[in-house]
mmCIF file of C-alpha atoms in Angstrom:
data_model
loop_
_atom_site.group_PDB
_atom_site.id
_atom_site.type_symbol
_atom_site.label_atom_id
_atom_site.label_comp_id
_atom_site.label_asym_id
_atom_site.label_seq_id
_atom_site.Cartn_x
_atom_site.Cartn_y
_atom_site.Cartn_z
ATOM 1 C CA MET A 265 -7.039 -20.355 -39.852
ATOM 2 C CA ASN A 266 -9.352 -17.491 -41.095
ATOM 3 C CA ASP A 267 -12.446 -18.843 -39.004
ATOM 4 C CA ARG A 268 -10.010 -18.852 -35.731
ATOM 5 C CA THR A 269 -8.846 -15.216 -36.898
ATOM 6 C CA SER A 270 -12.454 -13.944 -37.545
ATOM 7 C CA ALA A 271 -13.483 -15.500 -33.727
ATOM 8 C CA LEU A 272 -10.670 -13.629 -32.359
ATOM 9 C CA ASP A 273 -11.161 -10.353 -33.844
ATOM 10 C CA GLU A 274 -15.095 -10.705 -32.627
ATOM 11 C CA PRO A 275 -15.848 -8.101 -29.749
ATOM 12 C CA VAL A 276 -16.150 -9.880 -26.841
ATOM 13 C CA THR A 277 -19.578 -8.995 -24.756
ATOM 14 C CA ASP A 278 -20.386 -9.564 -20.895
ATOM 15 C CA ASP A 279 -23.881 -8.974 -20.504
ATOM 16 C CA ALA A 280 -22.832 -7.460 -16.727
ATOM 17 C CA LEU A 281 -21.529 -4.657 -19.018
ATOM 18 C CA THR A 282 -23.879 -3.646 -21.135
ATOM 19 C CA ARG A 283 -27.176 -4.134 -18.992
ATOM 20 C CA PRO A 284 -28.911 -0.743 -18.364
ATOM 21 C CA PHE A 285 -28.094 1.061 -14.782
ATOM 22 C CA ALA A 286 -31.350 1.811 -13.043
ATOM 23 C CA GLY A 287 -30.115 5.287 -12.699
ATOM 24 C CA ALA A 288 -26.316 6.713 -12.158
ATOM 25 C CA SER A 289 -23.712 3.663 -12.520
ATOM 26 C CA PRO A 290 -22.640 2.288 -9.278
ATOM 27 C CA TYR A 291 -19.182 3.792 -10.510
ATOM 28 C CA ASP A 292 -20.277 7.074 -10.273
ATOM 29 C CA THR A 293 -22.544 6.741 -7.180
ATOM 30 C CA TYR A 294 -18.870 5.820 -5.540
ATOM 31 C CA VAL A 295 -16.489 7.720 -7.098
ATOM 32 C CA HIS A 296 -18.714 10.668 -8.267
ATOM 33 C CA ALA A 297 -16.575 11.053 -11.559
ATOM 34 C CA SER A 298 -19.649 13.346 -13.020
ATOM 35 C CA VAL A 299 -19.432 15.643 -9.765
ATOM 36 C CA LEU A 300 -15.674 15.850 -10.636
ATOM 37 C CA ASN A 301 -15.914 16.358 -14.390
ATOM 38 C CA SER A 302 -18.349 19.234 -13.988
ATOM 39 C CA LEU A 303 -16.141 21.326 -11.967
ATOM 40 C CA GLN A 304 -13.535 22.530 -14.743
ATOM 41 C CA HIS A 305 -15.217 26.067 -15.829
ATOM 42 C CA PRO A 306 -12.521 27.938 -18.005
ATOM 43 C CA LEU A 307 -12.969 31.613 -18.246
ATOM 44 C CA THR A 308 -11.009 32.246 -21.291
ATOM 45 C CA GLU A 309 -10.782 30.798 -24.858
ATOM 46 C CA ALA A 310 -6.924 30.415 -24.050
ATOM 47 C CA PRO A 311 -6.072 26.382 -24.934
ATOM 48 C CA ASP A 312 -3.715 26.338 -21.774
ATOM 49 C CA GLU A 313 -6.376 27.202 -19.232
ATOM 50 C CA MET A 314 -8.327 24.008 -18.833
ATOM 51 C CA GLY A 315 -4.697 22.303 -18.127
ATOM 52 C CA PHE A 316 -3.689 24.659 -15.582
ATOM 53 C CA LEU A 317 -7.321 24.141 -13.974
ATOM 54 C CA VAL A 318 -7.299 20.518 -14.215
ATOM 55 C CA THR A 319 -3.912 20.417 -12.597
ATOM 56 C CA THR A 320 -4.721 22.474 -9.922
ATOM 57 C CA GLN A 321 -7.893 20.670 -8.717
ATOM 58 C CA VAL A 322 -5.814 17.636 -9.001
ATOM 59 C CA MET A 323 -3.199 18.684 -6.602
ATOM 60 C CA GLU A 324 -6.164 19.708 -4.102
ATOM 61 C CA LEU A 325 -7.020 16.019 -4.368
ATOM 62 C CA TRP A 326 -3.629 14.684 -3.611
ATOM 63 C CA PHE A 327 -3.530 17.568 -0.774
ATOM 64 C CA THR A 328 -6.304 15.799 0.794
ATOM 65 C CA LEU A 329 -5.020 12.738 0.638
ATOM 66 C CA ILE A 330 -1.620 13.781 2.059
ATOM 67 C CA VAL A 331 -3.636 15.552 4.942
ATOM 68 C CA HIS A 332 -5.716 12.351 5.517
ATOM 69 C CA GLU A 333 -2.649 9.981 5.724
ATOM 70 C CA TRP A 334 -0.630 12.526 8.097
ATOM 71 C CA ARG A 335 -3.399 12.590 10.742
ATOM 72 C CA THR A 336 -3.830 8.809 10.675
ATOM 73 C CA ALA A 337 0.312 8.854 11.127
ATOM 74 C CA ARG A 338 -0.060 11.470 14.130
ATOM 75 C CA VAL A 339 -3.026 9.514 15.852
ATOM 76 C CA ALA A 340 -0.822 6.574 15.835
ATOM 77 C CA PHE A 341 2.078 7.812 17.079
ATOM 78 C CA ALA A 342 0.165 9.042 20.227
ATOM 79 C CA LYS A 343 -1.198 5.834 20.520
ATOM 80 C CA ASP A 344 2.594 4.350 20.168
ATOM 81 C CA ASP A 345 1.290 2.125 17.160
ATOM 82 C CA LEU A 346 4.772 2.756 15.028
ATOM 83 C CA HIS A 347 3.162 0.089 12.534
ATOM 84 C CA ALA A 348 0.115 1.824 12.047
ATOM 85 C CA ALA A 349 2.169 5.241 11.946
ATOM 86 C CA MET A 350 4.749 3.899 9.495
ATOM 87 C CA ASP A 351 1.916 2.214 6.896
ATOM 88 C CA ALA A 352 0.129 6.229 6.731
ATOM 89 C CA LEU A 353 3.391 7.917 6.225
ATOM 90 C CA THR A 354 4.180 5.151 3.590
ATOM 91 C CA ARG A 355 0.988 5.604 1.539
ATOM 92 C CA SER A 356 1.559 9.556 2.052
ATOM 93 C CA ARG A 357 4.973 9.257 0.496
ATOM 94 C CA ARG A 358 3.690 7.415 -2.679
ATOM 95 C CA ALA A 359 0.958 10.586 -2.722
ATOM 96 C CA LEU A 360 3.594 13.023 -2.944
ATOM 97 C CA HIS A 361 5.432 11.327 -5.684
ATOM 98 C CA ALA A 362 1.961 11.544 -7.300
ATOM 99 C CA LEU A 363 1.422 15.295 -6.069
ATOM 100 C CA ASN A 364 5.043 16.290 -7.325
ATOM 101 C CA GLY A 365 3.933 14.501 -11.066
ATOM 102 C CA ALA A 366 1.034 16.726 -11.315
ATOM 103 C CA TRP A 367 3.323 19.423 -12.391
ATOM 104 C CA VAL A 368 3.928 17.778 -15.694
ATOM 105 C CA PRO A 369 0.828 19.452 -17.662
ATOM 106 C CA ILE A 370 1.669 22.927 -17.264
ATOM 107 C CA ALA A 371 5.569 22.789 -16.478
ATOM 108 C CA ALA A 372 6.919 24.441 -19.427
ATOM 109 C CA LEU A 373 4.023 27.198 -20.031
ATOM 110 C CA THR A 374 5.490 30.191 -21.482
ATOM 111 C CA PRO A 375 4.663 33.526 -20.382
ATOM 112 C CA ALA A 376 2.536 33.749 -23.550
ATOM 113 C CA GLN A 377 0.961 31.194 -23.012
ATOM 114 C CA PHE A 378 0.075 31.352 -19.134
ATOM 115 C CA ASN A 379 -0.873 35.356 -19.394
ATOM 116 C CA GLY A 380 -3.589 33.987 -21.874
ATOM 117 C CA PHE A 381 -5.518 33.383 -19.212
ATOM 118 C CA ARG A 382 -3.529 34.942 -15.895
ATOM 119 C CA ALA A 383 -5.715 37.753 -15.818
ATOM 120 C CA ALA A 384 -9.253 35.228 -15.539
ATOM 121 C CA PHE A 385 -8.213 34.301 -12.076
ATOM 122 C CA GLY A 386 -8.032 37.627 -10.796
ATOM 123 C CA GLN A 387 -7.469 37.533 -7.078
ATOM 124 C CA ALA A 388 -7.000 33.559 -6.712
ATOM 125 C CA SER A 389 -3.557 32.688 -5.509
ATOM 126 C CA GLY A 390 -2.317 29.117 -4.951
ATOM 127 C CA PHE A 391 -1.393 30.483 -1.517
ATOM 128 C CA GLN A 392 -5.020 30.786 -0.406
ATOM 129 C CA SER A 393 -5.366 26.667 -0.661
ATOM 130 C CA ALA A 394 -6.789 25.980 2.891
ATOM 131 C CA MET A 395 -5.752 22.604 2.292
ATOM 132 C CA TYR A 396 -2.104 22.892 1.562
ATOM 133 C CA ARG A 397 -2.143 24.874 4.473
ATOM 134 C CA HIS A 398 -3.867 21.998 6.479
ATOM 135 C CA MET A 399 -0.203 20.111 5.226
ATOM 136 C CA GLU A 400 1.806 22.928 6.229
ATOM 137 C CA PHE A 401 0.717 23.340 9.732
ATOM 138 C CA LEU A 402 1.169 19.342 10.285
ATOM 139 C CA LEU A 403 4.468 19.977 9.255
ATOM 140 C CA GLY A 404 4.993 22.160 11.954
ATOM 141 C CA ASP A 405 4.978 25.454 9.899
ATOM 142 C CA LYS A 406 2.185 27.325 11.604
ATOM 143 C CA SER A 407 1.160 30.636 10.863
ATOM 144 C CA ALA A 408 -1.728 32.931 12.738
ATOM 145 C CA GLY A 409 -1.504 35.580 9.506
ATOM 146 C CA LEU A 410 -2.287 32.714 7.149
ATOM 147 C CA LEU A 411 -4.864 31.040 9.140
ATOM 148 C CA ARG A 412 -6.227 35.000 9.592
ATOM 149 C CA ALA A 413 -6.482 35.099 6.081
ATOM 150 C CA HIS A 414 -9.450 32.237 6.050
ATOM 151 C CA ARG A 415 -11.905 34.135 8.614
ATOM 152 C CA GLY A 416 -14.035 34.775 5.926
ATOM 153 C CA ASP A 417 -15.046 31.399 5.374
ATOM 154 C CA PRO A 418 -16.201 29.941 9.058
ATOM 155 C CA ALA A 419 -16.286 26.347 8.083
ATOM 156 C CA VAL A 420 -13.148 26.337 6.579
ATOM 157 C CA HIS A 421 -11.395 28.702 8.816
ATOM 158 C CA GLU A 422 -12.375 26.704 11.848
ATOM 159 C CA ALA A 423 -11.363 23.267 10.180
ATOM 160 C CA LEU A 424 -7.678 25.065 9.555
ATOM 161 C CA ALA A 425 -7.745 26.603 13.161
ATOM 162 C CA GLU A 426 -8.266 22.852 14.455
ATOM 163 C CA THR A 427 -5.300 22.083 12.931
ATOM 164 C CA TYR A 428 -3.419 25.065 13.889
ATOM 165 C CA ARG A 429 -4.264 24.319 17.434
ATOM 166 C CA GLU A 430 -3.153 20.826 17.493
ATOM 167 C CA PRO A 431 0.204 19.337 17.846
ATOM 168 C CA SER A 432 2.123 19.065 14.448
ATOM 169 C CA LEU A 433 3.149 15.376 12.865
ATOM 170 C CA TYR A 434 6.535 16.282 13.990
ATOM 171 C CA ASP A 435 5.377 17.129 17.542
ATOM 172 C CA GLU A 436 3.873 13.969 17.823
ATOM 173 C CA VAL A 437 6.882 11.978 16.248
ATOM 174 C CA LEU A 438 8.742 13.429 19.213
ATOM 175 C CA ALA A 439 6.564 12.807 21.933
ATOM 176 C CA TYR A 440 6.604 9.223 20.879
ATOM 177 C CA LEU A 441 10.586 9.142 20.487
ATOM 178 C CA HIS A 442 10.725 10.603 23.930
ATOM 179 C CA ARG A 443 8.382 7.706 25.241
ATOM 180 C CA GLN A 444 10.775 5.532 23.678
ATOM 181 C CA GLY A 445 13.787 6.715 26.303
ATOM 182 C CA LEU A 446 15.418 8.903 23.585
ATOM 183 C CA PRO A 447 16.386 12.344 25.250
ATOM 184 C CA VAL A 448 13.895 14.609 23.435
ATOM 185 C CA PRO A 449 14.021 17.958 25.626
ATOM 186 C CA HIS A 450 11.056 19.046 27.990
ATOM 187 C CA HIS A 451 11.039 22.306 26.439
ATOM 188 C CA VAL A 452 10.595 20.761 23.046
ATOM 189 C CA ARG A 453 7.311 18.449 24.180
ATOM 190 C CA GLU A 454 6.291 21.407 26.165
ATOM 191 C CA ARG A 455 6.214 24.182 23.653
ATOM 192 C CA ASP A 456 3.583 26.186 22.328
ATOM 193 C CA VAL A 457 2.625 24.194 19.107
ATOM 194 C CA THR A 458 0.967 26.963 17.580
ATOM 195 C CA SER A 459 4.466 28.525 17.020
ATOM 196 C CA PRO A 460 6.319 27.742 14.099
ATOM 197 C CA TYR A 461 8.626 24.498 14.994
ATOM 198 C CA THR A 462 12.434 25.580 14.793
ATOM 199 C CA SER A 463 15.371 23.393 14.764
ATOM 200 C CA ASP A 464 16.687 22.321 18.233
ATOM 201 C CA PRO A 465 19.790 20.712 19.178
ATOM 202 C CA GLY A 466 18.700 18.706 21.858
ATOM 203 C CA VAL A 467 16.538 17.002 18.944
ATOM 204 C CA VAL A 468 19.352 16.634 16.726
ATOM 205 C CA GLU A 469 21.168 14.801 19.706
ATOM 206 C CA ALA A 470 17.967 12.525 20.248
ATOM 207 C CA TRP A 471 18.194 11.945 16.603
ATOM 208 C CA ARG A 472 22.069 11.317 16.503
ATOM 209 C CA GLN A 473 21.773 8.669 18.874
ATOM 210 C CA VAL A 474 18.908 6.869 16.342
ATOM 211 C CA TYR A 475 21.340 7.410 13.312
ATOM 212 C CA ALA A 476 24.478 6.371 15.152
ATOM 213 C CA GLY A 477 22.652 3.231 16.645
ATOM 214 C CA PRO A 478 21.803 0.016 14.872
ATOM 215 C CA GLN A 479 21.423 0.322 11.287
ATOM 216 C CA HIS A 480 18.291 -1.556 11.201
ATOM 217 C CA HIS A 481 16.559 -0.397 13.917
ATOM 218 C CA PRO A 482 12.938 0.984 13.465
ATOM 219 C CA HIS A 483 13.388 4.327 14.384
ATOM 220 C CA LEU A 484 16.312 4.688 12.055
ATOM 221 C CA ALA A 485 13.915 3.394 9.603
ATOM 222 C CA LEU A 486 11.312 6.370 11.025
ATOM 223 C CA GLY A 487 13.868 8.643 10.502
ATOM 224 C CA GLU A 488 14.675 7.742 6.593
ATOM 225 C CA LEU A 489 10.926 7.869 5.924
ATOM 226 C CA LEU A 490 10.416 11.217 7.452
ATOM 227 C CA THR A 491 13.385 12.319 5.420
ATOM 228 C CA ASP A 492 11.870 11.007 2.274
ATOM 229 C CA ILE A 493 8.828 12.741 2.853
ATOM 230 C CA ALA A 494 10.804 16.140 3.889
ATOM 231 C CA GLU A 495 12.183 15.676 0.801
ATOM 232 C CA LEU A 496 9.186 15.266 -1.295
ATOM 233 C CA VAL A 497 7.722 18.461 0.129
ATOM 234 C CA THR A 498 10.465 20.381 -0.511
ATOM 235 C CA ARG A 499 10.978 19.241 -4.282
ATOM 236 C CA TRP A 500 7.420 20.336 -4.577
ATOM 237 C CA ARG A 501 7.819 23.863 -3.111
ATOM 238 C CA PHE A 502 10.989 23.993 -5.722
ATOM 239 C CA ASP A 503 9.138 22.515 -8.621
ATOM 240 C CA HIS A 504 6.359 25.319 -7.865
ATOM 241 C CA VAL A 505 9.136 28.046 -7.836
ATOM 242 C CA LEU A 506 10.228 26.771 -11.426
ATOM 243 C CA VAL A 507 6.852 26.622 -12.882
ATOM 244 C CA VAL A 508 6.213 30.218 -11.647
ATOM 245 C CA ARG A 509 9.579 31.462 -12.416
ATOM 246 C CA ARG A 510 9.229 29.925 -16.132
ATOM 247 C CA ALA A 511 5.903 31.335 -16.837
ATOM 248 C CA MET A 512 5.971 34.751 -15.514
ATOM 249 C CA GLY A 513 9.572 35.762 -13.934
ATOM 250 C CA ALA A 514 9.686 37.823 -10.830
ATOM 251 C CA LYS A 515 6.214 39.629 -11.740
ATOM 252 C CA PRO A 516 4.396 40.337 -8.448
ATOM 253 C CA GLY A 517 1.992 37.231 -7.888
ATOM 254 C CA SER A 518 -1.704 37.428 -7.971
ATOM 255 C CA ALA A 519 -3.684 38.616 -4.860
ATOM 256 C CA GLY A 520 -0.628 41.258 -4.343
ATOM 257 C CA SER A 521 1.968 38.553 -3.281
ATOM 258 C CA ALA A 522 5.693 38.933 -3.758
ATOM 259 C CA GLY A 523 5.354 36.067 -6.417
ATOM 260 C CA LEU A 524 8.536 34.303 -7.135
ATOM 261 C CA ALA A 525 10.206 35.943 -4.030
ATOM 262 C CA TRP A 526 7.421 34.868 -1.852
ATOM 263 C CA LEU A 527 7.515 31.291 -3.187
ATOM 264 C CA GLU A 528 11.503 31.316 -3.202
ATOM 265 C CA GLN A 529 11.188 32.281 0.794
ATOM 266 C CA ARG A 530 8.677 29.429 1.511
ATOM 267 C CA ALA A 531 10.515 26.831 -0.209
ATOM 268 C CA ALA A 532 13.732 27.604 1.934
ATOM 269 C CA ARG A 533 12.029 26.711 4.687
ATOM 270 C CA PRO A 534 13.218 23.297 6.319
ATOM 271 C CA VAL A 535 10.947 20.415 6.928
ATOM 272 C CA PHE A 536 11.963 18.186 9.531
ATOM 273 C CA PRO A 537 15.345 20.550 10.528
ATOM 274 C CA GLU A 538 17.031 18.072 12.576
ATOM 275 C CA LEU A 539 16.883 15.138 10.256
ATOM 276 C CA TRP A 540 19.038 17.141 7.834
ATOM 277 C CA GLU A 541 21.021 18.551 10.431
ATOM 278 C CA VAL A 542 22.133 15.288 11.920
ATOM 279 C CA ARG A 543 23.532 13.824 9.020
ATOM 280 C CA GLY A 544 26.757 15.884 9.463
ATOM 281 C CA ASP A 545 27.224 14.843 13.772
ATOM 282 C CA VAL A 546 26.868 10.713 12.736
#
């Protein structure tokens, strides 16, 4: 028994794991972990600043993945490939769950803890995130003013301008539904896609036909998946409001924004509005 126990306790070695690498490890070459791990530069001695930096950077990575999946879905809808579109939206739903969970490390900051490093980021503010703006533009929440704010960085501005000029994800969903025989109004399909999307009673009627029809129809599954995404985006926005309210109350935000009041206003903007309105019409 003792011999067996001591044999089990011996560390397992594997030559493939202990062989020296010729330069950076293949893992680091692929993932660029050393680059990611070198991007945190706290500007104060406050113990909570590192968590704030990492949380913010992790969210930026989730934004990038979500934008990628929504663009993939948008292209698939334009090709009438519902299966590929649903797959991409499903992946984005998983990423949104992870994004929402990323609030945890900083969700309970007290005012004193937040004030320990708040002055260090000066005029920096989350609303300046270009990748989050790509997300909102893809949802149909277009804003010429928020695009204009990025003019000082030509590459970022042009990439964001392209998303601004293109149909949103929801525009492509509605165009797809029209091609499938649903009564999406002409004025919605031909609207100026650089304008913020607003609810339309004709689109409510199109979704009403979907929801009043067979309960296992692929279009109803699409409606529910889009509703999941809308709910998760809304939860992220309201969690943002709660984090700010807890850490700084109603103080003005950095970069001169209205802070909490501005976030509350943005959080109240509906995502895919007709999918919420139709539920009272079925």
